[in-house]
Structure formats: C-alpha cells, structure tokens
Amino acid sequence: MDTVEELRVTEGGHIGPIDSSRIPRYAGAATFARLPRLDQVDRADIAVVGVPFDSGVSYRPGARFGGNHIREASRLLRPYNPALDVSPFERVQVADAGDMAVNPFNINEAIETVQQNALDLTGDGTRLVTLGGDHTIALPLLRAAAERAGSPVAMLHFDAHLDTWDTYFGAEYTHGTPFRRAVEEGILDTEAISHVGTRGPLYGVRDLEDDRRFGFGIVTSSDVYRQGVDEVVDKLRQRIGNRPLYVSVDIDVLDPAHAPGTGTPEAGGITSRELLEILRGLRGLNLIGADVVEVAPAYDHAELTGVAASHVAYDLVTLMADTLTPATTPKDQ
Ligand code: MN
Ligand code: MN
C-alpha cells in the first residue's frame, strides 16, 4: 500500500507536497497544502504553524479550531502560483510545524508560550506563517519577529477592526488590544504601520485619535473600493520601503459574504480577490513573518472562510519564498 505520507522531492531538491496524481487530495491527515511535517525535513526555510488559542476573544469563540480548518481547506492548493510566477515549494523548503500547545485558561502564559515557540522555530532563520487562533497571538509573534529582526518591524494589519483598544473588562491582553501593546513595547516601527480594510462602528472618535497617535495609517475598506488596489498598494509600499515587514491578516477583513466563519463580522468588507491582489502587490518587500487569524469554523459555510484563508496563507508563503535565495541543490552541482 502506498502510504499517504510518501515524500516527494521537487525539481528544486526540496521535499514537496504529497503527489496528488498518486494519492488523492482528500486522503490522509491534513498538513498545510499537503506539505511535509517539519520533523520529516532537515530544516525549513518557511514553516506554517498553528496556534489553537481563542481565550482572548470578545464575541464569538471558536478560532481555536481555525488552524486545522485552514489545513483541511488547503488540500486543493497546487504547487505553482501563476499570479506571482513562483513555485514556492520548489524554490525553498516549506513544511508544516504542527500546532503550538497553548494554555487555554491562562492568557499570560499562552502569550509566553507562543513567543518562546516562535523564537525556537525561527532559531536558524526559518520564517513563520502562523495560522490562528484569535488575534491575541499577534503580540507574541511580533515580539519574536522584532527580536529576530534586531529592530522594530514594519507592519501591515488587514482587519475590519483597529485592535488598538486599551483594555476589555480590565484585561490588557485580548484579541482587541495586541497592536496597542505592541506600540507600547516598542516592537513596531511606527513610521511604517498601517491598518487595511478597517470599517464598522467604533466606541467613539477617540478610538481613531488614539490609533493615529500611535502612528498607524488607515486604508479603510471604502478606500480600497474608491481608490482601487493599485493606488492602495503604491501608498503602502511607499510607507514600508525596505524595512523588515510583518503582515497580520484577520480574516474578518473580508466581507462576511467571503468569510462568514469568524468571530466579529462587519458588513462592507473587501473581497477575497481584493485582498489577494493587495498582498501580491507587496512582492519584493522584506516579509519576515505573517499570520492569518480569527478563522472560526463553526460559523463557516461550505469551507468559504477556510478556502479564503488557505489561499491567503499560500500567497504569503509565496511572497516569502520569492525573496529567499534558493539553496544550492544537487541538481545545480
Ligand atoms: Mn477583526
Ligand atoms: Mn483582529
């Protein structure tokens, strides 16, 4: 019997996804894009890792199941990304690092665990694309990214919400506060941070004033519609330059029609096509880390949100792979 874990070496000399011409896509346990597990390769240039944690949510829970939902929905991803003309899994070694084991009853401990695991995984230069989990996890992921970069990092934050609120029921660490904490901790380069896709009612104008004071630029979902993707991309690129860049994607940046499976939906969002086009417009920037968070499968229908999130993660992996120099392979020698 062919095992569903049969490993396949790509043209680039890396261990690639399971061969779907031999073993059907729907067979076997899911890893992201049917890639090998991290323990099946020597090392990974890019690791996709899950953080099943949603104890920081303020409304609907369930994002703790997001990572595996995205993995299941990623079975149909194919190895060549025509939009960027890159075969990411041939170019560099990409692997699925599984899930971090995070305490669901203690948010402070959970944040410490995510930070430490992210540092452990990136020790030899591996870059992470993290599947949440709720948005609380962006704070420890940014801490690890800034430590590895050796400096505060630029950030693009795709979200319906600002996530720069101060406290909620007295709690400092929630999915609505990670970027205020990150600014306070000095791990963000405040010359180069922007929200994209923001919309929906706020508590008051003070929310926007605070956010501006922290240094954030805002591209609202209306701006994307009225100005168009190209103009938005130009503005974002000018602000980021060649700084080390972290991209955080809350899937609720998409309209609920495109991503119903999430905890705090807001009408009037961007489409999955607009999101993918903006991400592709970031090509060539120094993308050092990324996450896709807030996928809550219990509210999903027909895998809409899972499929959207898997494609977002795939394009993030492709953008990273595109900027990494392929290792010398036996084929080149
Ligand atoms: Mn949000
Ligand atoms: Mn968020």
PDB file of N, CA and C in Angstrom, residues 76-109:
ATOM      1  N   LEU A  76      -6.473  21.534  -1.779  1.00  0.00           N
ATOM      2  CA  LEU A  76      -6.560  21.739  -3.225  1.00  0.00           C
ATOM      3  C   LEU A  76      -5.510  22.729  -3.741  1.00  0.00           C
ATOM      4  N   LEU A  77      -4.706  23.288  -2.859  1.00  0.00           N
ATOM      5  CA  LEU A  77      -3.662  24.212  -3.318  1.00  0.00           C
ATOM      6  C   LEU A  77      -2.652  23.449  -4.162  1.00  0.00           C
ATOM      7  N   ARG A  78      -2.306  24.021  -5.291  1.00  0.00           N
ATOM      8  CA  ARG A  78      -1.362  23.366  -6.204  1.00  0.00           C
ATOM      9  C   ARG A  78       0.000  24.049  -6.119  1.00  0.00           C
ATOM     10  N   PRO A  79       1.050  23.391  -6.605  1.00  0.00           N
ATOM     11  CA  PRO A  79       2.403  23.891  -6.289  1.00  0.00           C
ATOM     12  C   PRO A  79       2.874  25.132  -7.054  1.00  0.00           C
ATOM     13  N   TYR A  80       2.198  25.502  -8.165  1.00  0.00           N
ATOM     14  CA  TYR A  80       2.647  26.675  -8.935  1.00  0.00           C
ATOM     15  C   TYR A  80       1.670  27.820  -8.739  1.00  0.00           C
ATOM     16  N   ASN A  81       2.206  28.985  -8.349  1.00  0.00           N
ATOM     17  CA  ASN A  81       1.387  30.180  -8.135  1.00  0.00           C
ATOM     18  C   ASN A  81       1.513  31.078  -9.365  1.00  0.00           C
ATOM     19  N   PRO A  82       0.575  30.995 -10.305  1.00  0.00           N
ATOM     20  CA  PRO A  82       0.723  31.738 -11.564  1.00  0.00           C
ATOM     21  C   PRO A  82       0.654  33.248 -11.381  1.00  0.00           C
ATOM     22  N   ALA A  83      -0.077  33.722 -10.359  1.00  0.00           N
ATOM     23  CA  ALA A  83      -0.203  35.169 -10.162  1.00  0.00           C
ATOM     24  C   ALA A  83       1.155  35.803  -9.884  1.00  0.00           C
ATOM     25  N   LEU A  84       2.070  35.052  -9.286  1.00  0.00           N
ATOM     26  CA  LEU A  84       3.397  35.568  -8.978  1.00  0.00           C
ATOM     27  C   LEU A  84       4.485  34.841  -9.767  1.00  0.00           C
ATOM     28  N   ASP A  85       4.087  33.887 -10.597  1.00  0.00           N
ATOM     29  CA  ASP A  85       5.033  33.083 -11.387  1.00  0.00           C
ATOM     30  C   ASP A  85       6.119  32.470 -10.495  1.00  0.00           C
ATOM     31  N   VAL A  86       5.698  31.857  -9.414  1.00  0.00           N
ATOM     32  CA  VAL A  86       6.633  31.240  -8.463  1.00  0.00           C
ATOM     33  C   VAL A  86       6.081  29.873  -8.062  1.00  0.00           C
ATOM     34  N   SER A  87       6.982  28.877  -7.994  1.00  0.00           N
ATOM     35  CA  SER A  87       6.646  27.584  -7.387  1.00  0.00           C
ATOM     36  C   SER A  87       7.297  27.564  -6.007  1.00  0.00           C
ATOM     37  N   PRO A  88       6.571  28.011  -4.994  1.00  0.00           N
ATOM     38  CA  PRO A  88       7.229  28.251  -3.695  1.00  0.00           C
ATOM     39  C   PRO A  88       7.866  27.001  -3.081  1.00  0.00           C
ATOM     40  N   PHE A  89       7.228  25.832  -3.298  1.00  0.00           N
ATOM     41  CA  PHE A  89       7.725  24.622  -2.631  1.00  0.00           C
ATOM     42  C   PHE A  89       8.918  24.013  -3.365  1.00  0.00           C
ATOM     43  N   GLU A  90       9.140  24.458  -4.621  1.00  0.00           N
ATOM     44  CA  GLU A  90      10.363  24.062  -5.334  1.00  0.00           C
ATOM     45  C   GLU A  90      11.492  25.004  -4.983  1.00  0.00           C
ATOM     46  N   ARG A  91      11.145  26.256  -4.805  1.00  0.00           N
ATOM     47  CA  ARG A  91      12.161  27.294  -4.601  1.00  0.00           C
ATOM     48  C   ARG A  91      12.853  27.151  -3.249  1.00  0.00           C
ATOM     49  N   VAL A  92      12.053  26.907  -2.213  1.00  0.00           N
ATOM     50  CA  VAL A  92      12.606  26.765  -0.854  1.00  0.00           C
ATOM     51  C   VAL A  92      11.887  25.611  -0.156  1.00  0.00           C
ATOM     52  N   GLN A  93      12.430  25.195   0.998  1.00  0.00           N
ATOM     53  CA  GLN A  93      11.769  24.143   1.769  1.00  0.00           C
ATOM     54  C   GLN A  93      10.682  24.766   2.643  1.00  0.00           C
ATOM     55  N   VAL A  94       9.447  24.305   2.415  1.00  0.00           N
ATOM     56  CA  VAL A  94       8.324  24.740   3.238  1.00  0.00           C
ATOM     57  C   VAL A  94       7.785  23.514   3.957  1.00  0.00           C
ATOM     58  N   ALA A  95       7.448  23.635   5.224  1.00  0.00           N
ATOM     59  CA  ALA A  95       6.956  22.490   5.998  1.00  0.00           C
ATOM     60  C   ALA A  95       5.889  22.956   6.984  1.00  0.00           C
ATOM     61  N   ASP A  96       5.096  22.004   7.433  1.00  0.00           N
ATOM     62  CA  ASP A  96       4.062  22.265   8.432  1.00  0.00           C
ATOM     63  C   ASP A  96       4.595  21.882   9.804  1.00  0.00           C
ATOM     64  N   ALA A  97       4.708  22.862  10.687  1.00  0.00           N
ATOM     65  CA  ALA A  97       5.303  22.626  12.013  1.00  0.00           C
ATOM     66  C   ALA A  97       4.279  22.177  13.053  1.00  0.00           C
ATOM     67  N   GLY A  98       3.057  21.879  12.618  1.00  0.00           N
ATOM     68  CA  GLY A  98       2.057  21.424  13.579  1.00  0.00           C
ATOM     69  C   GLY A  98       1.535  22.578  14.430  1.00  0.00           C
ATOM     70  N   ASP A  99       1.027  22.234  15.590  1.00  0.00           N
ATOM     71  CA  ASP A  99       0.410  23.243  16.459  1.00  0.00           C
ATOM     72  C   ASP A  99       1.232  23.470  17.726  1.00  0.00           C
ATOM     73  N   MET A 100       1.257  24.719  18.169  1.00  0.00           N
ATOM     74  CA  MET A 100       1.816  25.018  19.488  1.00  0.00           C
ATOM     75  C   MET A 100       0.826  24.546  20.557  1.00  0.00           C
ATOM     76  N   ALA A 101       1.346  24.040  21.668  1.00  0.00           N
ATOM     77  CA  ALA A 101       0.479  23.596  22.769  1.00  0.00           C
ATOM     78  C   ALA A 101       0.321  24.748  23.755  1.00  0.00           C
ATOM     79  N   VAL A 102      -0.819  25.426  23.689  1.00  0.00           N
ATOM     80  CA  VAL A 102      -1.012  26.695  24.388  1.00  0.00           C
ATOM     81  C   VAL A 102      -2.092  26.551  25.456  1.00  0.00           C
ATOM     82  N   ASN A 103      -1.828  27.091  26.635  1.00  0.00           N
ATOM     83  CA  ASN A 103      -2.748  27.016  27.772  1.00  0.00           C
ATOM     84  C   ASN A 103      -4.023  27.826  27.491  1.00  0.00           C
ATOM     85  N   PRO A 104      -5.189  27.158  27.464  1.00  0.00           N
ATOM     86  CA  PRO A 104      -6.424  27.907  27.175  1.00  0.00           C
ATOM     87  C   PRO A 104      -6.985  28.653  28.380  1.00  0.00           C
ATOM     88  N   PHE A 105      -6.438  28.429  29.564  1.00  0.00           N
ATOM     89  CA  PHE A 105      -7.001  29.009  30.786  1.00  0.00           C
ATOM     90  C   PHE A 105      -6.169  30.147  31.362  1.00  0.00           C
ATOM     91  N   ASN A 106      -5.026  30.452  30.705  1.00  0.00           N
ATOM     92  CA  ASN A 106      -4.133  31.471  31.245  1.00  0.00           C
ATOM     93  C   ASN A 106      -3.530  32.253  30.074  1.00  0.00           C
ATOM     94  N   ILE A 107      -4.094  33.436  29.810  1.00  0.00           N
ATOM     95  CA  ILE A 107      -3.689  34.193  28.618  1.00  0.00           C
ATOM     96  C   ILE A 107      -2.216  34.614  28.704  1.00  0.00           C
ATOM     97  N   ASN A 108      -1.775  35.052  29.888  1.00  0.00           N
ATOM     98  CA  ASN A 108      -0.376  35.478  30.013  1.00  0.00           C
ATOM     99  C   ASN A 108       0.583  34.340  29.701  1.00  0.00           C
ATOM    100  N   GLU A 109       0.253  33.153  30.229  1.00  0.00           N
ATOM    101  CA  GLU A 109       1.115  32.002  29.946  1.00  0.00           C
ATOM    102  C   GLU A 109       1.053  31.631  28.468  1.00  0.00           C
TER     103      GLU A 109
END
